């Protein structure tokens, strides 16, 4: 599968309600170790309710400067959340459907980032 | 399902380094192990899941198998993407480091990703008088 096909895809809950779009895909470097780096394993999807993509990741890190740009981009990506691989039921051509009772996690990348 | 307005819980801790595809990989420059620019990361190839098929609970998560590159200027402007067969793959096992740039642990010369540059060098630049040796 080519990852670019997944970015921007609408994300639906188990009842078909629209939650947003896939803004990014999160991986963790803990897969099969190779000689140079471990394989990145898909950890989950970053879902943006108001935008189809993410720009510069202000909503995921603790950066606050330049203040005006940070505020605008945090506002644009408000409500973004992370759903783990375990909560994904179907990845389709036109949408991604989540399992009933899925959990929304913070998209923060570090301890200083805002939820 | 947790409420959308409540502060969201942190994701469970994981052992490895976190990489967000758009934020940390896409559009990054790729350098070979001598620091020579090879290409940029235009897309990523993932081992799954199968499209429109219910994912069984407990299924192992897909992994990144390759960095993809190719002629994407037209599709960036007009939308879509080149057919999968036209994209050039750099296997993930050749990636040595992900930072501001993506560094490979192999030489860039034999990779398919640099064939255009090799072709221009060998067929055009080398035929220009003085083009086949270092300037002195």
XYZ file of C-alpha atoms in Angstrom:
251
model
C 0.000 0.000 0.000
C 1.228 3.511 -0.788
C 0.929 5.773 2.216
C 0.044 8.899 0.222
C -3.262 7.212 -0.727
C -4.212 7.106 2.959
C -3.423 10.745 3.776
C -6.492 12.968 3.547
C -8.887 9.991 3.571
C -12.093 10.580 5.603
C -12.207 8.760 8.957
C -15.558 7.375 10.106
C -16.671 5.911 13.418
C -18.325 2.480 13.636
C -21.742 4.008 12.878
C -20.501 5.831 9.777
C -20.272 9.258 11.493
C -17.548 11.463 10.076
C -14.699 12.250 12.498
C -12.235 14.018 10.224
C -9.475 13.112 7.789
C -6.174 11.283 8.102
C -3.730 14.161 8.688
C -0.682 11.993 9.332
C 0.372 8.423 10.062
C 2.426 7.688 13.168
C 5.096 4.985 13.204
C 7.322 3.668 15.967
C 10.796 2.303 15.315
C 10.388 -1.016 17.099
C 9.766 -3.469 14.258
C 12.107 -6.176 13.003
C 15.689 -4.974 13.565
C 17.817 -4.648 10.432
C 21.530 -3.997 10.174
C 21.001 -0.198 10.193
C 17.565 0.670 11.642
C 14.538 -1.210 12.937
C 11.429 -1.339 10.765
C 8.923 1.452 11.535
C 5.696 -0.171 12.752
C 2.403 1.653 12.207
C 1.315 2.945 15.623
C -1.791 4.857 14.592
C -3.411 7.611 12.575
C -3.475 11.317 13.395
C -7.009 12.472 12.588
C -7.752 16.132 11.930
C -11.438 17.137 12.238
C -10.950 20.477 10.451
C -8.133 19.946 7.966
C -7.086 17.266 5.514
C -3.409 17.573 6.334
C -1.073 18.907 8.946
C 1.404 21.739 8.474
C 4.641 21.885 10.475
C 3.183 19.896 13.388
C 2.573 22.818 15.780
C -0.333 20.906 17.326
C 1.973 17.986 18.138
C 5.017 19.677 19.637
C 5.717 22.345 22.249
C 6.782 25.085 19.814
C 5.110 28.471 20.434
C 7.152 30.784 18.171
C 6.504 32.695 16.016
C 3.557 33.251 18.344
C 1.067 34.356 15.661
C 1.814 31.409 13.337
C 1.717 28.957 16.241
C -1.699 30.233 17.350
C -3.141 30.121 13.846
C -1.855 26.612 13.150
C -2.930 25.260 16.568
C -6.394 26.688 15.949
C -6.525 25.200 12.452
C -5.607 21.757 13.779
C -7.761 21.973 16.932
C -9.415 18.751 17.978
C -6.805 16.530 16.296
C -6.463 13.129 17.906
C -4.526 9.903 17.549
C -6.222 6.536 17.055
C -4.114 3.439 17.520
C -3.805 0.629 14.965
C -5.806 -1.640 17.310
C -8.834 0.681 16.913
C -8.863 0.630 13.098
C -11.488 -1.732 11.642
C -11.194 -1.182 7.870
C -8.894 0.845 5.649
C -10.705 1.472 2.394
C -10.148 3.333 -0.844
C -12.481 6.120 0.165
C -12.580 6.001 3.970
C -11.105 4.548 7.142
C -13.572 3.022 9.617
C -12.787 2.717 13.328
C -13.924 0.023 15.761
C -16.795 0.672 18.206
C -15.519 2.232 21.438
C -12.236 3.470 19.947
C -10.086 5.752 22.112
C -8.947 9.250 21.139
C -5.389 9.905 22.312
C -3.434 13.130 22.366
C -1.299 13.692 19.277
C 1.493 15.223 21.391
C 4.955 14.050 20.418
C 6.715 15.078 23.665
C 5.908 15.934 27.285
C 5.897 19.697 26.640
C 3.427 19.551 23.779
C -0.173 20.575 24.278
C -2.837 17.909 24.008
C -15.342 6.528 22.768
C -13.934 9.440 24.775
C -15.559 12.865 24.579
C -14.103 15.191 21.976
C -14.038 18.162 24.385
C -12.264 16.500 27.354
C -8.439 16.678 27.539
C -7.155 13.700 25.631
C -5.117 11.015 27.403
C -1.524 10.432 26.365
C -0.957 7.476 24.068
C 0.555 4.443 25.802
C 4.356 4.622 26.021
C 6.231 2.733 23.337
C 9.795 1.521 23.287
C 11.054 3.021 20.044
C 11.418 6.451 18.519
C 8.230 7.986 17.116
C 8.156 9.039 13.456
C 5.200 10.883 11.933
C 5.209 10.238 8.188
C 4.392 13.766 7.001
C 6.342 15.523 9.718
C 9.548 13.468 9.828
C 9.860 11.599 6.503
C 7.942 13.013 3.550
C 9.790 15.516 1.348
C 13.053 15.039 3.284
C 16.255 15.004 1.284
C 17.961 11.611 1.013
C 21.764 11.491 1.253
C 23.911 8.423 0.648
C 26.557 7.276 3.127
C 29.110 9.690 1.640
C 26.727 12.643 2.125
C 25.950 12.898 -1.608
C 22.325 13.929 -2.325
C 20.365 11.082 -3.942
C 16.734 12.222 -4.077
C 13.836 13.260 -1.834
C 11.207 11.123 -0.141
C 8.075 11.552 -2.260
C 6.015 8.803 -0.647
C 6.289 5.666 1.482
C 5.404 2.040 0.823
C 3.718 0.173 3.670
C 3.310 -3.603 4.008
C -0.474 -3.394 4.482
C -3.333 -3.514 5.289
C -5.385 -4.907 2.391
C -7.876 -2.297 1.211
C -11.555 -2.690 2.101
C -10.899 -5.852 4.127
C -11.906 -6.046 7.797
C -8.770 -6.010 9.972
C -8.928 -8.893 12.463
C -8.387 -7.803 16.086
C -4.796 -8.517 17.097
C -3.455 -8.331 13.532
C 0.186 -7.254 13.431
C 0.606 -3.621 12.412
C 2.002 -2.901 8.939
C 5.560 -1.595 8.593
C 7.300 0.783 6.170
C 9.041 -1.326 3.543
C 10.477 1.340 1.231
C 10.927 5.028 0.557
C 9.394 5.991 -2.795
C 10.631 8.596 -5.201
C 9.937 9.512 -8.803
C 8.651 12.192 -11.126
C 5.894 13.663 -8.991
C 5.995 17.315 -10.075
C 3.033 16.932 -12.441
C 0.892 15.057 -9.944
C 1.774 17.533 -7.179
C 0.376 20.316 -9.366
C -2.577 18.540 -10.982
C -3.391 15.950 -8.288
C -3.210 12.169 -8.060
C 0.043 10.247 -8.052
C 2.158 8.384 -10.609
C 1.304 4.676 -11.062
C 3.010 2.492 -8.483
C 5.137 0.881 -11.215
C 6.669 4.279 -12.094
C 7.852 4.964 -8.549
C 11.394 4.057 -7.569
C 11.854 2.168 -4.312
C 14.667 2.557 -1.787
C 14.293 -0.350 0.673
C 13.966 0.669 4.318
C 16.822 -1.695 5.247
C 19.162 0.758 3.444
C 18.102 3.674 5.691
C 20.714 4.451 8.355
C 19.408 7.616 10.043
C 16.340 9.856 10.035
C 16.960 13.447 11.053
C 16.794 16.738 9.186
C 17.743 14.573 6.204
C 17.356 10.835 5.638
C 20.763 9.158 5.444
C 21.316 5.857 3.673
C 23.889 3.309 4.735
C 24.763 2.499 1.108
C 26.285 4.339 -1.851
C 23.788 6.308 -3.927
C 25.455 5.602 -7.288
C 23.967 2.151 -7.982
C 20.457 3.057 -6.753
C 17.694 3.365 -9.335
C 16.772 6.709 -7.759
C 19.788 8.460 -9.321
C 19.545 7.029 -12.874
C 18.473 10.354 -14.452
C 21.493 12.116 -13.001
C 23.806 9.293 -14.145
C 22.295 9.343 -17.643
C 22.692 13.151 -17.982
C 26.287 12.895 -16.724
C 27.297 10.039 -19.035
C 25.364 10.972 -22.191
C 25.384 14.782 -22.168
C 27.897 16.308 -19.748
C 30.684 13.864 -20.671
C 30.376 14.851 -24.385
C 30.904 18.553 -23.697
C 34.601 19.365 -24.249
C 36.220 19.300 -20.805
C 33.169 17.622 -19.334
C 34.791 14.286 -18.551
C 37.374 15.417 -16.002
C 37.582 17.618 -12.908
C 38.063 21.345 -13.625
C 41.668 22.462 -12.981
